[in-house]
CSV table of C-alpha atoms and ligand atoms in Angstrom, one decimal:
chain,number,residue,atom,x,y,z
A,1,UNK,CA,-8.1,18.5,-26.8
A,2,UNK,CA,-9.9,19.4,-30.1
A,3,UNK,CA,-9.8,23.1,-29.1
A,4,UNK,CA,-6.0,22.9,-28.7
A,5,UNK,CA,-5.7,21.2,-32.1
A,6,UNK,CA,-7.8,23.8,-33.8
A,7,UNK,CA,-5.8,26.6,-32.1
A,8,UNK,CA,-2.5,25.2,-33.1
A,9,UNK,CA,-3.6,24.5,-36.7
A,10,UNK,CA,-4.8,28.1,-37.1
A,11,UNK,CA,-1.7,29.6,-35.5
A,12,UNK,CA,0.5,27.7,-38.0
A,13,UNK,CA,-1.3,29.4,-40.9
A,14,UNK,CA,-1.6,32.9,-39.2
A,15,UNK,CA,-1.8,35.7,-41.8
A,16,UNK,CA,1.5,36.2,-43.6
A,17,UNK,CA,3.2,33.2,-41.9
A,18,UNK,CA,4.2,29.7,-42.9
A,19,UNK,CA,6.3,26.8,-41.9
A,20,UNK,CA,10.0,26.0,-42.3
A,21,UNK,CA,10.7,22.3,-42.9
A,22,UNK,CA,14.1,21.6,-41.3
A,23,UNK,CA,13.5,17.9,-40.7
A,24,UNK,CA,16.0,16.5,-43.1
A,25,UNK,CA,16.9,12.9,-42.1
A,26,UNK,CA,20.6,11.9,-41.7
A,27,UNK,CA,21.0,10.9,-45.4
A,28,UNK,CA,19.2,14.0,-46.7
A,29,UNK,CA,21.1,16.6,-44.5
A,30,UNK,CA,24.4,14.8,-45.5
A,31,UNK,CA,23.4,15.4,-49.2
A,32,UNK,CA,22.6,19.1,-48.5
A,33,UNK,CA,25.9,19.6,-46.7
A,34,UNK,CA,27.8,17.9,-49.4
A,35,UNK,CA,26.7,20.6,-51.8
A,36,UNK,CA,28.8,23.1,-49.7
A,37,UNK,CA,31.6,20.6,-49.1
A,38,UNK,CA,30.7,20.1,-45.4
A,39,UNK,CA,30.6,16.8,-43.4
A,40,UNK,CA,27.4,16.0,-41.7
A,41,UNK,CA,28.5,15.8,-38.0
A,42,UNK,CA,26.3,16.3,-35.0
A,43,UNK,CA,27.9,19.6,-34.3
A,44,UNK,CA,27.6,20.9,-37.9
A,45,UNK,CA,23.9,19.9,-37.9
A,46,UNK,CA,23.4,21.7,-34.6
A,47,UNK,CA,25.3,24.8,-35.7
A,48,UNK,CA,23.4,25.0,-39.0
A,49,UNK,CA,20.0,24.7,-37.4
A,50,UNK,CA,20.9,27.1,-34.6
A,51,UNK,CA,21.9,29.6,-37.2
A,52,UNK,CA,18.5,29.4,-38.9
A,53,UNK,CA,16.5,29.4,-35.6
A,54,UNK,CA,18.2,32.5,-34.3
A,55,UNK,CA,18.0,34.5,-37.5
A,56,UNK,CA,16.8,38.0,-36.6
A,57,UNK,CA,13.1,38.6,-37.4
A,58,UNK,CA,12.5,35.3,-39.2
A,59,UNK,CA,9.7,34.6,-36.7
A,60,UNK,CA,7.7,37.5,-38.3
A,61,UNK,CA,7.2,35.2,-41.2
A,62,UNK,CA,7.6,31.6,-39.8
A,63,UNK,CA,5.0,30.2,-37.4
A,64,UNK,CA,6.5,26.8,-36.9
A,65,UNK,CA,9.5,24.6,-37.7
A,66,UNK,CA,9.5,20.9,-38.5
A,67,UNK,CA,12.4,19.2,-36.7
A,68,UNK,CA,14.1,15.8,-37.0
A,69,UNK,CA,14.2,13.6,-33.9
A,70,UNK,CA,17.8,14.6,-33.2
A,71,UNK,CA,17.1,18.3,-33.3
A,72,UNK,CA,14.1,18.2,-31.0
A,73,UNK,CA,16.4,16.7,-28.3
A,74,UNK,CA,19.5,18.8,-29.2
A,75,UNK,CA,21.0,21.7,-27.3
A,76,UNK,CA,22.5,24.7,-29.1
A,77,UNK,CA,26.1,25.9,-28.5
A,78,UNK,CA,24.8,28.0,-25.5
A,79,UNK,CA,23.3,24.9,-23.8
A,80,UNK,CA,19.7,25.8,-24.5
A,81,UNK,CA,17.5,23.2,-26.2
A,82,UNK,CA,16.9,24.2,-29.9
A,83,UNK,CA,13.1,23.6,-29.4
A,84,UNK,CA,13.2,26.1,-26.5
A,85,UNK,CA,15.0,28.7,-28.7
A,86,UNK,CA,12.0,28.4,-31.1
A,87,UNK,CA,9.3,28.5,-28.4
A,88,UNK,CA,10.9,31.6,-26.8
A,89,UNK,CA,10.7,33.3,-30.2
A,90,UNK,CA,7.0,32.4,-30.5
A,91,UNK,CA,7.7,29.7,-33.1
A,92,UNK,CA,6.0,26.3,-32.7
A,93,UNK,CA,8.2,23.2,-32.8
A,94,UNK,CA,7.0,20.3,-35.0
A,95,UNK,CA,8.4,16.8,-35.6
A,96,UNK,CA,8.7,14.5,-38.5
A,97,UNK,CA,7.4,11.1,-37.4
A,98,UNK,CA,7.4,8.9,-40.4
A,99,UNK,CA,10.2,6.4,-41.0
A,100,UNK,CA,10.5,7.0,-44.7
A,101,UNK,CA,9.1,5.6,-48.0
A,102,UNK,CA,9.9,1.9,-48.5
A,103,UNK,CA,9.4,-0.3,-51.6
A,104,UNK,CA,5.7,-1.4,-51.8
A,105,UNK,CA,5.8,-5.2,-52.1
A,106,UNK,CA,4.1,-6.4,-55.3
A,107,UNK,CA,4.2,-3.0,-56.9
A,108,UNK,CA,7.5,-2.3,-58.6
A,109,UNK,CA,8.6,1.3,-58.6
A,110,UNK,CA,6.1,2.4,-55.9
A,111,UNK,CA,6.6,3.1,-52.2
A,112,UNK,CA,4.6,3.1,-49.0
A,113,UNK,CA,5.6,5.2,-46.0
A,114,UNK,CA,6.3,3.3,-42.8
A,115,UNK,CA,6.4,4.3,-39.1
A,116,UNK,CA,3.1,3.4,-37.5
A,117,UNK,CA,4.5,0.8,-35.1
A,118,UNK,CA,5.0,2.4,-31.7
A,119,UNK,CA,3.8,5.8,-33.0
A,120,UNK,CA,1.4,6.3,-30.1
A,121,UNK,CA,4.2,6.2,-27.6
A,122,UNK,CA,6.6,8.3,-29.7
A,123,UNK,CA,3.9,11.0,-30.0
A,124,UNK,CA,3.5,11.1,-26.2
A,125,UNK,CA,7.2,11.6,-25.8
A,126,UNK,CA,7.3,14.3,-28.6
A,127,UNK,CA,4.5,16.2,-26.9
A,128,UNK,CA,6.4,16.2,-23.7
A,129,UNK,CA,9.5,17.5,-25.6
A,130,UNK,CA,7.4,20.4,-26.8
A,131,UNK,CA,6.2,19.3,-30.3
A,132,UNK,CA,2.7,20.6,-31.1
A,133,UNK,CA,2.5,19.4,-34.7
A,134,UNK,CA,3.9,16.6,-36.8
A,135,UNK,CA,4.6,15.6,-40.4
A,136,UNK,CA,4.2,12.3,-42.3
A,137,UNK,CA,5.2,12.3,-46.0
A,138,UNK,CA,3.9,9.8,-48.5
A,139,UNK,CA,5.6,9.7,-51.9
A,140,UNK,CA,3.7,9.2,-55.2
A,141,UNK,CA,5.9,8.9,-58.3
A,142,UNK,CA,4.5,9.5,-61.8
A,143,UNK,CA,5.9,7.2,-64.6
A,144,UNK,CA,4.4,4.9,-67.2
A,145,UNK,CA,1.8,2.7,-65.5
A,146,UNK,CA,2.2,4.4,-62.1
A,147,UNK,CA,0.9,5.4,-59.6
A,148,UNK,CA,-1.6,2.5,-59.2
A,149,UNK,CA,-4.8,3.0,-57.3
A,150,UNK,CA,-3.5,0.5,-54.7
A,151,UNK,CA,-0.4,2.6,-54.0
A,152,UNK,CA,-2.6,5.7,-53.5
A,153,UNK,CA,-4.9,3.9,-51.1
A,154,UNK,CA,-2.1,2.2,-49.1
A,155,UNK,CA,-0.4,5.6,-48.6
A,156,UNK,CA,-3.7,7.4,-47.8
A,157,UNK,CA,-4.5,4.7,-45.2
A,158,UNK,CA,-1.1,5.3,-43.5
A,159,UNK,CA,-1.6,9.1,-43.6
A,160,UNK,CA,-5.0,8.7,-41.9
A,161,UNK,CA,-3.8,6.3,-39.2
A,162,UNK,CA,-1.0,8.7,-38.4
A,163,UNK,CA,-3.3,11.7,-38.4
A,164,UNK,CA,-5.7,10.0,-36.0
A,165,UNK,CA,-2.9,9.0,-33.6
A,166,UNK,CA,-1.5,12.6,-33.7
A,167,UNK,CA,-4.8,14.1,-32.8
A,168,UNK,CA,-5.3,11.7,-29.9
A,169,UNK,CA,-2.0,13.0,-28.6
A,170,UNK,CA,-2.9,16.7,-29.0
A,171,UNK,CA,-0.6,17.1,-31.9
A,172,UNK,CA,-1.7,18.7,-35.2
A,173,UNK,CA,-1.0,16.3,-38.1
A,174,UNK,CA,0.4,17.8,-41.3
A,175,UNK,CA,-0.8,15.3,-43.9
A,176,UNK,CA,1.7,15.2,-46.8
A,177,UNK,CA,0.9,13.2,-50.0
A,178,UNK,CA,3.7,14.4,-52.3
A,179,UNK,CA,3.3,13.8,-56.0
A,180,UNK,CA,6.9,14.1,-57.3
A,181,UNK,CA,7.8,16.5,-60.0
A,182,UNK,CA,10.5,14.2,-61.4
A,183,UNK,CA,9.9,13.0,-64.9
A,184,UNK,CA,8.7,14.5,-68.1
A,185,UNK,CA,4.9,14.4,-67.5
A,186,UNK,CA,2.8,17.5,-68.4
A,187,UNK,CA,0.7,19.6,-66.1
A,188,UNK,CA,-2.5,17.7,-67.0
A,189,UNK,CA,-1.0,14.4,-65.8
A,190,UNK,CA,0.2,16.0,-62.6
A,191,UNK,CA,-3.3,17.4,-62.0
A,192,UNK,CA,-5.0,14.0,-62.7
A,193,UNK,CA,-2.7,12.2,-60.3
A,194,UNK,CA,-2.8,14.9,-57.6
A,195,UNK,CA,-6.6,14.8,-57.7
A,196,UNK,CA,-6.7,11.0,-57.4
A,197,UNK,CA,-4.2,11.1,-54.5
A,198,UNK,CA,-6.1,13.9,-52.6
A,199,UNK,CA,-9.4,12.1,-53.1
A,200,UNK,CA,-8.0,8.9,-51.6
A,201,UNK,CA,-6.5,10.9,-48.7
A,202,UNK,CA,-9.7,12.7,-47.7
A,203,UNK,CA,-11.8,9.5,-48.0
A,204,UNK,CA,-9.4,7.8,-45.5
A,205,UNK,CA,-9.2,10.8,-43.2
A,206,UNK,CA,-13.0,10.8,-43.0
A,207,UNK,CA,-13.1,7.1,-42.4
A,208,UNK,CA,-10.6,7.5,-39.6
A,209,UNK,CA,-12.6,10.2,-37.9
A,210,UNK,CA,-9.9,12.8,-38.3
A,211,UNK,CA,-11.0,16.3,-37.2
A,212,UNK,CA,-10.5,18.3,-40.4
A,213,UNK,CA,-10.4,21.6,-38.4
A,214,UNK,CA,-7.4,20.3,-36.5
A,215,UNK,CA,-5.1,19.3,-39.3
A,216,UNK,CA,-3.2,20.9,-42.2
A,217,UNK,CA,-2.6,19.5,-45.7
A,218,UNK,CA,0.9,19.7,-47.3
A,219,UNK,CA,0.5,18.9,-51.0
A,220,UNK,CA,2.6,19.4,-54.1
A,221,UNK,CA,1.6,22.1,-56.4
A,222,UNK,CA,0.1,21.0,-59.7
A,223,UNK,CA,3.2,21.6,-61.9
A,224,UNK,CA,4.8,20.2,-65.1
A,225,UNK,CA,7.5,17.5,-64.6
A,226,UNK,CA,11.0,18.8,-64.4
A,227,UNK,CA,11.9,17.3,-67.7
A,228,UNK,CA,8.7,18.2,-69.5
A,229,UNK,CA,9.1,19.6,-73.0
A,230,UNK,CA,6.8,22.6,-72.4
A,231,UNK,CA,6.6,23.6,-68.8
A,232,UNK,CA,3.4,25.5,-67.6
A,233,UNK,CA,4.0,29.1,-66.5
A,234,UNK,CA,3.4,30.7,-63.1
A,235,UNK,CA,-0.3,31.5,-63.9
A,236,UNK,CA,-0.9,28.0,-65.3
A,237,UNK,CA,0.5,26.4,-62.2
A,238,UNK,CA,-1.5,28.6,-59.9
A,239,UNK,CA,-4.8,28.1,-61.8
A,240,UNK,CA,-4.5,24.3,-62.0
A,241,UNK,CA,-3.4,24.0,-58.4
A,242,UNK,CA,-6.2,26.1,-57.0
A,243,UNK,CA,-8.8,24.2,-59.2
A,244,UNK,CA,-7.5,20.9,-57.9
A,245,UNK,CA,-7.5,21.9,-54.3
A,246,UNK,CA,-11.1,23.3,-54.6
A,247,UNK,CA,-12.2,20.0,-56.0
A,248,UNK,CA,-10.6,17.9,-53.3
A,249,UNK,CA,-10.0,19.7,-50.0
A,250,UNK,CA,-13.0,20.4,-47.7
A,251,UNK,CA,-13.4,24.0,-46.6
A,252,UNK,CA,-13.2,22.8,-42.9
A,253,UNK,CA,-9.4,22.3,-43.3
A,254,UNK,CA,-7.9,25.6,-42.0
A,255,UNK,CA,-4.8,25.7,-44.1
A,256,UNK,CA,-2.8,24.2,-47.0
A,257,UNK,CA,1.0,24.5,-46.7
A,258,UNK,CA,2.9,23.6,-49.9
A,259,UNK,CA,6.2,21.7,-50.2
A,260,UNK,CA,8.6,23.1,-52.7
A,261,UNK,CA,9.6,19.8,-54.1
A,262,UNK,CA,12.6,20.9,-56.2
A,263,UNK,CA,11.3,24.2,-57.4
A,264,UNK,CA,13.8,27.1,-57.3
A,265,UNK,CA,13.4,29.5,-54.3
A,266,UNK,CA,11.9,32.3,-56.4
A,267,UNK,CA,9.7,30.0,-58.4
A,268,UNK,CA,8.2,28.6,-55.2
A,269,UNK,CA,7.5,32.1,-54.0
A,270,UNK,CA,6.0,33.3,-57.3
A,271,UNK,CA,3.7,30.3,-57.5
A,272,UNK,CA,2.3,30.7,-54.0
A,273,UNK,CA,1.8,34.5,-54.6
A,274,UNK,CA,-0.1,33.9,-57.8
A,275,UNK,CA,-2.5,31.5,-56.1
A,276,UNK,CA,-3.2,33.9,-53.3
A,277,UNK,CA,-3.7,36.7,-55.9
A,278,UNK,CA,-6.5,34.5,-57.4
A,279,UNK,CA,-8.3,35.0,-54.1
A,280,UNK,CA,-11.7,33.8,-52.8
A,281,UNK,CA,-10.2,30.7,-51.2
A,282,UNK,CA,-11.8,28.7,-48.3
A,283,UNK,CA,-8.5,27.9,-46.6
A,284,UNK,CA,-5.3,29.8,-45.9
A,285,UNK,CA,-2.7,28.9,-48.6
A,286,UNK,CA,0.9,29.1,-47.3
A,287,UNK,CA,4.2,27.4,-47.3
A,288,UNK,CA,6.1,24.6,-45.6
A,289,UNK,CA,9.2,24.7,-47.7
A,290,UNK,CA,12.5,22.9,-47.0
A,291,UNK,CA,14.8,23.6,-49.9
A,292,UNK,CA,13.1,26.7,-51.2
A,293,UNK,CA,13.7,28.4,-47.8
A,294,UNK,CA,17.1,27.0,-47.0
A,295,UNK,CA,19.1,26.7,-50.3
A,296,UNK,CA,20.3,30.3,-50.5
A,297,UNK,CA,21.1,30.5,-46.7
A,298,UNK,CA,23.0,27.2,-46.8
A,299,UNK,CA,25.1,28.6,-49.7
A,300,UNK,CA,25.8,31.8,-47.9
A,301,UNK,CA,26.7,30.0,-44.7
A,302,UNK,CA,29.3,27.5,-46.1
A,303,UNK,CA,29.8,26.0,-42.6
A,304,UNK,CA,31.7,29.1,-41.5
A,305,UNK,CA,31.0,30.9,-38.2
A,306,UNK,CA,32.1,34.1,-39.8
A,307,UNK,CA,29.2,33.8,-42.4
A,308,UNK,CA,26.4,33.3,-39.8
A,309,UNK,CA,25.1,36.9,-39.9
A,310,UNK,CA,25.0,37.1,-43.7
A,311,UNK,CA,23.4,33.7,-44.0
A,312,UNK,CA,20.8,34.7,-41.4
A,313,UNK,CA,19.8,37.8,-43.4
A,314,UNK,CA,19.6,35.7,-46.6
A,315,UNK,CA,17.3,33.3,-44.7
A,316,UNK,CA,15.1,36.0,-43.2
A,317,UNK,CA,14.8,37.6,-46.7
A,318,UNK,CA,13.5,34.4,-48.2
A,319,UNK,CA,11.1,33.9,-45.3
A,320,UNK,CA,9.8,37.5,-45.8
A,321,UNK,CA,9.3,37.0,-49.5
A,322,UNK,CA,7.2,33.9,-48.8
A,323,UNK,CA,5.3,35.6,-46.0
A,324,UNK,CA,4.3,38.2,-48.6
A,325,UNK,CA,3.4,35.5,-51.1
A,326,UNK,CA,1.1,33.9,-48.4
A,327,UNK,CA,-1.1,37.0,-48.6
A,328,UNK,CA,-0.6,37.6,-52.4
A,329,UNK,CA,1.5,40.7,-51.7
A,330,UNK,CA,4.8,39.6,-53.3
A,331,UNK,CA,6.4,41.2,-56.4
A,332,UNK,CA,9.7,40.3,-58.1
A,333,UNK,CA,11.2,43.8,-57.3
A,334,UNK,CA,10.9,43.0,-53.6
A,335,UNK,CA,13.8,40.6,-54.1
A,336,UNK,CA,16.2,43.5,-54.4
A,337,UNK,CA,14.6,45.7,-51.8
A,338,UNK,CA,15.5,44.0,-48.5
B,1,13P,P1,10.9,20.7,-49.9
B,1,13P,O1,10.2,22.0,-49.8
B,1,13P,O2,12.4,20.7,-50.1
B,1,13P,O3,10.2,19.8,-50.9
B,1,13P,O4,10.7,20.0,-48.5
B,1,13P,C1,9.5,20.0,-47.8
B,1,13P,C2,9.3,18.8,-47.1
B,1,13P,O5,9.1,18.8,-45.9
B,1,13P,C3,9.2,17.5,-47.8
B,1,13P,O6,8.7,16.5,-47.0
């Protein structure tokens, strides 16, 4: 069992590859589709994801895709299960298993992620449906007086319970404590909160006997708030993020796959590339982007069958740029080249 976990975790962060997060819940995909004036129907969701999963050559840069429950069970227009489309292409299917961030009683403005009840049985079923890794996202907001230490610990506890249950089922847990980039806080404040969050998470992972070699961490980058007066530049973000991760993440963890969290597509690529250019890192540093991988392709698609081929090439291009960034081989002029 632990050998399978270690193998899957390492395959997900194979050289020059990362993860596509395509696990938008019903409300989130509805929001994304609204931006192109498209209704979120079962068929539109299917067609959109089928377009992404059949994009030529994207599997050269994408090792795994995180799916939503509906998608893991869904068949493409040709009657083949979407998870099978991925597997046949050498891409590992994953599954979002949390049930969302809910208000934390007694702590106004803070949330705790739910979904542990019945998780053991759901994981068994997901394994049978082909999922080999999973995701659970905890959300930490920065604002005056928050996050509290209690919020960090409650979320870390949930992440560790989830991670232990995943490993019991032969599924690699992606542990995602996301410190949001909303707000006007500076880089130093993001760094302080991210360090506190990661410290709490690894204390709980160790307490729950989670095998570090058989998991991946999905953190935010250490970045200025979106509304900060002076936002840190690419090198500033890269240096602060690498310093924080070195302080908090044991070398036994095979890989760290960032979320994009509201960064633009190119910004997310440039940041990842700058970190890998620093070099001398004990873990693979790669991506598990949702918006930063999909935004351009969604715009190119517009819900039109006639746009599938051009949307697919936009998607593969973005994946290729991030594949290069995952080994520190990206440069801005590559944006025009392919
Ligand atoms: P973003 O890259 O859009 O932040 O999404 C990644 C993700 O999976 C968040 O849970």
